[in-house]
């Protein structure tokens, strides 16, 4: 079998994946989450890049062994080159270049957020345009209109903290560890009382989000009401986030008349948000499998497969110098490299 090997190292997860070049199906993905950052309550960039470097080659060896394949079967390399932590991206890009160089094969450079969107299409299914994507991750909160391959319009964005950051910061206030999203999700289910946190920007006519005021509201409430349970705080906070995301998304779908919604990003693993979005009437809602919500190379493999077929960012041998990591890059401002 001829394979595509994908590499994802944009933040604190080292991940590699293989995809069957004939069918476009993601065969297997292995990831290592860097637990070291738990000690600091957030990702330490320098530590993240060092860890990627020590993790990556043993992880590729393990993936090959598990799937009874090897370097000689690779036809194409895919790598996340933007956006993310520069040092972390640099490890992935450098490893991709060195493998491609030694095998004399092309590289597909992938935008991380496009990867998240493609986490909904890991089997042989095709993208159907147009659709709206709600991207909710540790770094992004965006409503995106996807018109065609690589044709994105960012309609709403966060003005301050991302949705995932808000989950992580509230979890930190409650001493729930890092990353906080999964624990807040679990505790929210046990909460009973909603203390009524604000719904930021809900009544503004645009599609932008803001979560820093909500985070401050939780902080002030905690100070003044130390007796309220962590379960009720999580329940109330999550209700507020979910409400804002749902109502803005619903309004955009209604206004554009688009009938398909694609959820993407780590926060798309959240039980309440999934359930609420799935209840949208008259809309086909794509929810990525939970294991593909947070950062993983499977989604990069799939995005690379679409890019390869559409001839976007496909760097032939001799052209690798055009590929460099980029820390900040909006999805709708990506310039073709090849
Ligand atoms: O997409 P992702 O892996 O990383 C970025 O590209 O930023 O998202 C990570 C974020 C973290 O903030 C984490 O707390 C959040 O996703 N997250 C969740 C859940 N699982 C992960 N947030 C809410 N509920 C969850 N179940
Ligand atoms: Zn991500």
Tab-separated table of C-alpha atoms and ligand atoms in Angstrom:
chain	number	residue	atom	x	y	z
A	1	UNK	CA	0.000	0.000	0.000
A	2	UNK	CA	1.249	3.487	-0.911
A	3	UNK	CA	0.790	5.881	1.992
A	4	UNK	CA	0.735	9.523	2.997
A	5	UNK	CA	2.550	10.225	6.277
A	6	UNK	CA	1.184	13.237	8.176
A	7	UNK	CA	2.889	15.135	10.988
A	8	UNK	CA	1.213	17.519	13.461
A	9	UNK	CA	3.289	19.416	16.049
A	10	UNK	CA	1.642	22.853	16.185
A	11	UNK	CA	1.127	23.016	19.960
A	12	UNK	CA	1.707	20.421	22.681
A	13	UNK	CA	0.564	17.179	21.027
A	14	UNK	CA	3.035	15.234	18.910
A	15	UNK	CA	1.005	13.274	16.389
A	16	UNK	CA	1.622	11.179	13.267
A	17	UNK	CA	-0.834	9.478	10.949
A	18	UNK	CA	-0.974	7.405	7.786
A	19	UNK	CA	-3.554	7.598	5.014
A	20	UNK	CA	-4.098	5.167	2.147
A	21	UNK	CA	-3.247	7.047	-1.068
A	22	UNK	CA	-5.708	4.954	-3.085
A	23	UNK	CA	-8.840	5.408	-1.000
A	24	UNK	CA	-8.066	8.644	0.882
A	25	UNK	CA	-9.022	6.907	4.128
A	26	UNK	CA	-7.082	7.651	7.318
A	27	UNK	CA	-5.654	4.286	8.424
A	28	UNK	CA	-4.154	5.028	11.818
A	29	UNK	CA	-3.054	7.901	14.038
A	30	UNK	CA	-0.746	7.924	17.054
A	31	UNK	CA	-0.362	10.863	19.412
A	32	UNK	CA	1.583	11.730	22.529
A	33	UNK	CA	0.173	14.425	24.797
A	34	UNK	CA	2.924	16.262	26.606
A	35	UNK	CA	1.926	15.925	30.239
A	36	UNK	CA	4.826	18.101	31.400
A	37	UNK	CA	2.773	21.280	30.794
A	38	UNK	CA	0.277	20.251	33.493
A	39	UNK	CA	2.870	21.349	36.059
A	40	UNK	CA	2.729	24.902	34.711
A	41	UNK	CA	-1.021	25.243	34.108
A	42	UNK	CA	-0.475	25.959	30.398
A	43	UNK	CA	1.804	25.178	27.470
A	44	UNK	CA	5.472	26.245	27.844
A	45	UNK	CA	6.618	26.780	24.218
A	46	UNK	CA	10.305	25.913	24.694
A	47	UNK	CA	9.464	22.677	26.501
A	48	UNK	CA	6.895	21.802	23.827
A	49	UNK	CA	9.379	22.000	20.948
A	50	UNK	CA	12.001	19.961	22.816
A	51	UNK	CA	9.423	17.281	23.592
A	52	UNK	CA	8.272	17.147	19.957
A	53	UNK	CA	11.829	16.508	18.907
A	54	UNK	CA	12.331	13.591	21.303
A	55	UNK	CA	8.855	12.141	20.606
A	56	UNK	CA	8.541	12.288	16.865
A	57	UNK	CA	10.836	9.622	15.427
A	58	UNK	CA	9.964	6.910	18.003
A	59	UNK	CA	6.282	7.685	17.310
A	60	UNK	CA	6.740	7.262	13.536
A	61	UNK	CA	8.590	3.953	14.161
A	62	UNK	CA	5.746	2.753	16.401
A	63	UNK	CA	3.113	3.723	13.816
A	64	UNK	CA	4.990	1.902	11.049
A	65	UNK	CA	5.494	-1.212	13.178
A	66	UNK	CA	1.830	-1.299	14.220
A	67	UNK	CA	0.683	-1.051	10.598
A	68	UNK	CA	3.346	-3.270	9.093
A	69	UNK	CA	4.688	-0.550	6.820
A	70	UNK	CA	7.880	1.522	6.492
A	71	UNK	CA	9.503	4.642	5.034
A	72	UNK	CA	9.717	3.055	1.561
A	73	UNK	CA	5.916	2.994	1.283
A	74	UNK	CA	5.565	6.774	1.700
A	75	UNK	CA	4.439	8.568	-1.441
A	76	UNK	CA	3.655	11.944	0.111
A	77	UNK	CA	4.453	13.812	3.352
A	78	UNK	CA	1.972	16.185	4.973
A	79	UNK	CA	2.806	18.654	7.706
A	80	UNK	CA	1.114	21.453	9.658
A	81	UNK	CA	3.049	24.656	8.925
A	82	UNK	CA	0.655	27.311	10.351
A	83	UNK	CA	-0.632	28.622	12.707
A	84	UNK	CA	0.828	27.536	16.047
A	85	UNK	CA	3.867	27.836	18.297
A	86	UNK	CA	6.797	28.648	16.061
A	87	UNK	CA	9.310	26.292	17.690
A	88	UNK	CA	6.805	23.437	17.719
A	89	UNK	CA	5.867	23.960	14.063
A	90	UNK	CA	9.543	24.143	13.173
A	91	UNK	CA	10.176	20.625	14.495
A	92	UNK	CA	7.370	19.158	12.352
A	93	UNK	CA	8.363	21.089	9.235
A	94	UNK	CA	12.055	20.158	9.604
A	95	UNK	CA	11.267	16.477	10.112
A	96	UNK	CA	8.907	16.543	7.097
A	97	UNK	CA	11.581	18.152	4.928
A	98	UNK	CA	14.282	15.698	5.970
A	99	UNK	CA	12.111	12.625	5.300
A	100	UNK	CA	10.910	14.062	1.959
A	101	UNK	CA	14.462	14.916	0.943
A	102	UNK	CA	15.785	11.459	1.717
A	103	UNK	CA	12.941	9.788	-0.245
A	104	UNK	CA	12.759	12.422	-3.023
A	105	UNK	CA	8.983	12.896	-2.618
A	106	UNK	CA	6.668	15.951	-2.394
A	107	UNK	CA	5.373	17.671	0.751
A	108	UNK	CA	1.880	19.101	1.263
A	109	UNK	CA	1.826	22.072	3.664
A	110	UNK	CA	-1.402	22.166	5.697
A	111	UNK	CA	-3.163	24.937	7.631
A	112	UNK	CA	-3.992	23.643	11.119
A	113	UNK	CA	-7.561	24.988	11.150
A	114	UNK	CA	-8.355	23.402	7.798
A	115	UNK	CA	-7.156	20.190	9.443
A	116	UNK	CA	-9.695	20.636	12.257
A	117	UNK	CA	-12.486	21.160	9.717
A	118	UNK	CA	-11.408	18.005	7.834
A	119	UNK	CA	-11.567	15.942	11.055
A	120	UNK	CA	-15.218	15.419	10.067
A	121	UNK	CA	-14.267	13.564	6.891
A	122	UNK	CA	-11.782	10.888	7.947
A	123	UNK	CA	-13.401	8.114	5.922
A	124	UNK	CA	-13.993	8.310	2.188
A	125	UNK	CA	-16.658	11.028	2.431
A	126	UNK	CA	-16.343	14.231	0.420
A	127	UNK	CA	-16.838	17.826	1.473
A	128	UNK	CA	-20.111	19.352	0.276
A	129	UNK	CA	-20.057	23.097	-0.260
A	130	UNK	CA	-21.082	25.577	0.920
A	131	UNK	CA	-21.113	24.971	4.656
A	132	UNK	CA	-20.633	26.917	7.877
A	133	UNK	CA	-17.912	25.768	10.238
A	134	UNK	CA	-17.885	26.657	13.897
A	135	UNK	CA	-14.222	26.411	14.874
A	136	UNK	CA	-13.836	26.205	18.660
A	137	UNK	CA	-10.354	25.335	19.851
A	138	UNK	CA	-7.646	26.382	22.288
A	139	UNK	CA	-6.497	29.088	19.893
A	140	UNK	CA	-9.568	29.970	17.816
A	141	UNK	CA	-13.289	30.732	18.028
A	142	UNK	CA	-14.573	31.460	14.562
A	143	UNK	CA	-17.629	31.170	12.379
A	144	UNK	CA	-16.372	30.412	8.893
A	145	UNK	CA	-18.256	30.229	5.633
A	146	UNK	CA	-16.587	27.578	3.468
A	147	UNK	CA	-17.488	28.203	-0.167
A	148	UNK	CA	-15.153	25.707	-1.854
A	149	UNK	CA	-11.715	24.115	-1.439
A	150	UNK	CA	-9.476	26.748	0.155
A	151	UNK	CA	-12.170	29.390	-0.185
A	152	UNK	CA	-12.925	30.610	3.290
A	153	UNK	CA	-14.674	33.670	4.680
A	154	UNK	CA	-14.268	34.348	8.395
A	155	UNK	CA	-17.592	35.864	9.402
A	156	UNK	CA	-17.151	35.933	13.176
A	157	UNK	CA	-14.050	35.822	15.350
A	158	UNK	CA	-13.182	36.171	18.994
A	159	UNK	CA	-12.216	39.636	20.161
A	160	UNK	CA	-10.164	38.326	23.088
A	161	UNK	CA	-9.884	34.834	24.625
A	162	UNK	CA	-10.758	31.777	22.589
A	163	UNK	CA	-13.490	29.456	23.758
A	164	UNK	CA	-10.961	26.762	24.785
A	165	UNK	CA	-8.904	29.322	26.680
A	166	UNK	CA	-12.006	30.328	28.654
A	167	UNK	CA	-12.590	26.673	29.600
A	168	UNK	CA	-8.931	26.297	30.614
A	169	UNK	CA	-8.863	29.520	32.652
A	170	UNK	CA	-12.084	28.745	34.511
A	171	UNK	CA	-10.718	25.258	35.235
A	172	UNK	CA	-7.553	26.856	36.620
A	173	UNK	CA	-9.604	29.099	38.941
A	174	UNK	CA	-11.336	25.971	40.221
A	175	UNK	CA	-8.071	23.986	40.574
A	176	UNK	CA	-9.169	21.420	38.016
A	177	UNK	CA	-5.837	21.018	36.197
A	178	UNK	CA	-4.864	21.523	32.543
A	179	UNK	CA	-6.357	21.184	29.968
A	180	UNK	CA	-9.559	22.158	31.717
A	181	UNK	CA	-12.205	21.558	29.048
A	182	UNK	CA	-12.784	17.834	29.647
A	183	UNK	CA	-13.062	18.237	33.461
A	184	UNK	CA	-15.416	21.235	33.217
A	185	UNK	CA	-17.518	19.180	30.775
A	186	UNK	CA	-17.716	16.306	33.283
A	187	UNK	CA	-18.482	18.448	36.354
A	188	UNK	CA	-21.066	20.537	34.454
A	189	UNK	CA	-23.198	17.403	34.106
A	190	UNK	CA	-23.402	17.142	37.902
A	191	UNK	CA	-24.338	20.810	38.421
A	192	UNK	CA	-27.950	21.669	39.267
A	193	UNK	CA	-28.230	25.414	39.762
A	194	UNK	CA	-27.516	28.024	37.074
A	195	UNK	CA	-26.171	31.175	38.740
A	196	UNK	CA	-26.748	33.234	35.574
A	197	UNK	CA	-23.424	34.270	34.071
A	198	UNK	CA	-23.500	36.886	31.263
A	199	UNK	CA	-23.839	35.929	27.577
A	200	UNK	CA	-21.217	38.251	25.998
A	201	UNK	CA	-22.081	39.966	22.690
A	202	UNK	CA	-25.200	37.856	22.310
A	203	UNK	CA	-27.353	40.813	21.366
A	204	UNK	CA	-24.821	42.463	19.030
A	205	UNK	CA	-25.854	42.173	15.370
A	206	UNK	CA	-22.455	40.771	14.283
A	207	UNK	CA	-20.993	37.258	14.706
A	208	UNK	CA	-17.995	38.060	16.906
A	209	UNK	CA	-17.378	36.423	20.259
A	210	UNK	CA	-15.809	37.589	23.513
A	211	UNK	CA	-15.031	35.333	26.452
A	212	UNK	CA	-12.750	37.379	28.670
A	213	UNK	CA	-15.675	39.184	30.379
A	214	UNK	CA	-17.335	35.856	31.113
A	215	UNK	CA	-14.104	34.582	32.636
A	216	UNK	CA	-13.897	37.696	34.841
A	217	UNK	CA	-17.555	37.253	35.846
A	218	UNK	CA	-16.732	33.712	37.034
A	219	UNK	CA	-13.721	35.020	38.969
A	220	UNK	CA	-15.715	37.758	40.735
A	221	UNK	CA	-18.583	35.369	41.473
A	222	UNK	CA	-16.190	32.844	43.002
A	223	UNK	CA	-14.689	35.487	45.257
A	224	UNK	CA	-18.100	36.629	46.485
A	225	UNK	CA	-19.724	33.181	46.686
A	226	UNK	CA	-17.079	30.684	47.838
A	227	UNK	CA	-19.792	28.281	49.060
A	228	UNK	CA	-21.198	27.572	45.572
A	229	UNK	CA	-20.106	24.126	44.329
A	230	UNK	CA	-17.625	23.657	41.497
A	231	UNK	CA	-20.277	21.584	39.727
A	232	UNK	CA	-22.722	24.500	39.711
A	233	UNK	CA	-20.021	26.922	38.526
A	234	UNK	CA	-19.063	24.595	35.650
A	235	UNK	CA	-22.730	24.032	34.797
A	236	UNK	CA	-23.460	27.781	34.726
A	237	UNK	CA	-20.288	28.690	32.814
A	238	UNK	CA	-20.851	25.988	30.200
A	239	UNK	CA	-24.501	27.002	29.798
A	240	UNK	CA	-23.367	30.564	29.025
A	241	UNK	CA	-20.737	29.454	26.469
A	242	UNK	CA	-23.077	26.983	24.830
A	243	UNK	CA	-25.895	29.508	24.627
A	244	UNK	CA	-23.732	32.125	22.884
A	245	UNK	CA	-22.244	29.630	20.418
A	246	UNK	CA	-25.617	28.099	19.603
A	247	UNK	CA	-27.546	31.316	19.102
A	248	UNK	CA	-24.903	33.021	16.954
A	249	UNK	CA	-24.482	29.906	14.822
A	250	UNK	CA	-28.224	29.448	14.433
A	251	UNK	CA	-28.620	33.085	13.344
A	252	UNK	CA	-25.845	32.798	10.774
A	253	UNK	CA	-27.309	29.598	9.303
A	254	UNK	CA	-30.676	31.266	9.110
A	255	UNK	CA	-29.325	34.469	7.558
A	256	UNK	CA	-27.197	32.700	4.916
A	257	UNK	CA	-29.713	29.931	4.225
A	258	UNK	CA	-26.850	27.416	4.424
A	259	UNK	CA	-28.081	24.029	5.575
A	260	UNK	CA	-24.854	22.357	6.703
A	261	UNK	CA	-22.855	22.952	9.884
A	262	UNK	CA	-19.427	21.454	10.536
A	263	UNK	CA	-18.086	21.606	14.085
A	264	UNK	CA	-14.308	21.703	14.520
A	265	UNK	CA	-11.622	22.030	17.203
A	266	UNK	CA	-10.940	20.666	20.683
A	267	UNK	CA	-14.032	22.249	22.266
A	268	UNK	CA	-16.184	20.372	19.711
A	269	UNK	CA	-15.617	17.391	22.043
A	270	UNK	CA	-17.856	19.089	24.623
A	271	UNK	CA	-20.970	16.994	25.353
A	272	UNK	CA	-23.408	19.857	25.849
A	273	UNK	CA	-22.228	21.802	22.790
A	274	UNK	CA	-22.471	18.662	20.619
A	275	UNK	CA	-25.944	17.853	21.860
A	276	UNK	CA	-27.188	21.417	21.434
A	277	UNK	CA	-25.777	21.827	17.909
A	278	UNK	CA	-27.139	18.443	16.850
A	279	UNK	CA	-30.613	19.691	17.790
A	280	UNK	CA	-30.575	22.437	15.106
A	281	UNK	CA	-33.606	21.868	12.946
A	282	UNK	CA	-33.412	21.564	9.161
A	283	UNK	CA	-29.599	21.534	9.226
A	284	UNK	CA	-27.171	18.681	8.559
A	285	UNK	CA	-24.733	18.813	11.466
A	286	UNK	CA	-21.300	17.189	11.185
A	287	UNK	CA	-19.663	16.408	14.520
A	288	UNK	CA	-16.101	15.095	14.436
A	289	UNK	CA	-15.507	11.857	16.328
A	290	UNK	CA	-14.365	12.833	19.831
A	291	UNK	CA	-10.889	11.336	19.369
A	292	UNK	CA	-10.356	13.593	16.335
A	293	UNK	CA	-11.552	16.829	17.993
A	294	UNK	CA	-8.327	17.764	19.748
A	295	UNK	CA	-5.084	18.135	17.803
A	296	UNK	CA	-4.158	15.038	15.809
A	297	UNK	CA	-2.292	14.194	12.615
A	298	UNK	CA	-5.247	12.238	11.172
A	299	UNK	CA	-7.048	15.484	10.380
A	300	UNK	CA	-3.847	16.842	8.788
A	301	UNK	CA	-3.579	13.712	6.635
A	302	UNK	CA	-7.139	14.218	5.417
A	303	UNK	CA	-6.713	17.942	4.714
A	304	UNK	CA	-3.493	17.102	2.834
A	305	UNK	CA	-5.346	14.534	0.764
A	306	UNK	CA	-7.853	17.196	-0.371
A	307	UNK	CA	-5.011	19.660	-1.007
A	308	UNK	CA	-3.064	17.071	-3.008
A	309	UNK	CA	-6.077	16.378	-5.236
A	310	UNK	CA	-6.629	20.093	-5.738
A	311	UNK	CA	-2.931	20.870	-6.292
A	312	UNK	CA	-2.743	23.306	-3.386
A	313	UNK	CA	0.549	23.746	-1.490
A	314	UNK	CA	2.139	20.697	-3.079
A	315	UNK	CA	5.895	21.233	-2.917
A	316	UNK	CA	7.939	19.070	-5.252
A	317	UNK	CA	11.545	18.060	-4.436
A	318	UNK	CA	13.774	21.108	-4.932
A	319	UNK	CA	10.976	23.441	-3.770
A	320	UNK	CA	11.069	22.665	-0.042
A	321	UNK	CA	12.763	25.996	0.742
A	322	UNK	CA	9.411	27.724	0.084
A	323	UNK	CA	8.029	25.969	3.155
A	324	UNK	CA	8.566	27.640	6.524
A	325	UNK	CA	6.529	27.606	9.743
A	326	UNK	CA	4.250	30.603	10.340
A	327	UNK	CA	2.922	31.395	13.830
A	328	UNK	CA	-0.073	33.528	12.809
A	329	UNK	CA	-2.090	32.984	9.646
A	330	UNK	CA	-5.802	33.472	9.169
A	331	UNK	CA	-7.467	30.733	7.196
A	332	UNK	CA	-8.800	33.268	4.690
A	333	UNK	CA	-5.379	34.893	4.172
A	334	UNK	CA	-3.341	31.834	3.258
A	335	UNK	CA	-1.171	32.369	0.173
A	336	UNK	CA	-0.480	29.396	-2.088
A	337	UNK	CA	3.134	28.219	-1.690
A	338	UNK	CA	3.657	26.203	-4.881
B	1	LIG	O1	-8.043	22.049	19.050
B	1	LIG	P1	-7.238	21.877	20.260
B	1	LIG	O2	-6.697	20.509	20.577
B	1	LIG	O3	-6.002	22.826	20.262
B	1	LIG	C1	-5.873	23.974	19.532
B	1	LIG	O4	-5.725	23.911	18.291
B	1	LIG	O5	-5.939	25.042	20.169
B	1	LIG	O6	-8.122	22.405	21.466
B	1	LIG	C2	-7.711	22.335	22.783
B	1	LIG	C3	-8.798	22.944	23.661
B	1	LIG	C4	-8.370	23.112	25.102
B	1	LIG	O7	-8.646	24.446	25.475
B	1	LIG	C5	-9.265	22.129	25.849
B	1	LIG	O8	-9.578	22.534	27.167
B	1	LIG	C6	-10.481	22.088	24.964
B	1	LIG	O9	-9.969	22.087	23.647
B	1	LIG	N1	-11.328	20.895	25.178
B	1	LIG	C7	-12.595	20.949	25.652
B	1	LIG	C8	-13.043	19.607	25.754
B	1	LIG	N2	-12.021	18.788	25.338
B	1	LIG	C9	-10.980	19.598	24.983
B	1	LIG	N3	-13.360	21.997	25.985
B	1	LIG	C10	-14.606	21.739	26.439
B	1	LIG	N4	-15.097	20.482	26.579
B	1	LIG	C11	-14.366	19.400	26.262
B	1	LIG	N5	-14.876	18.171	26.403
B	2	LIG	ZN1	-5.949	22.609	17.151
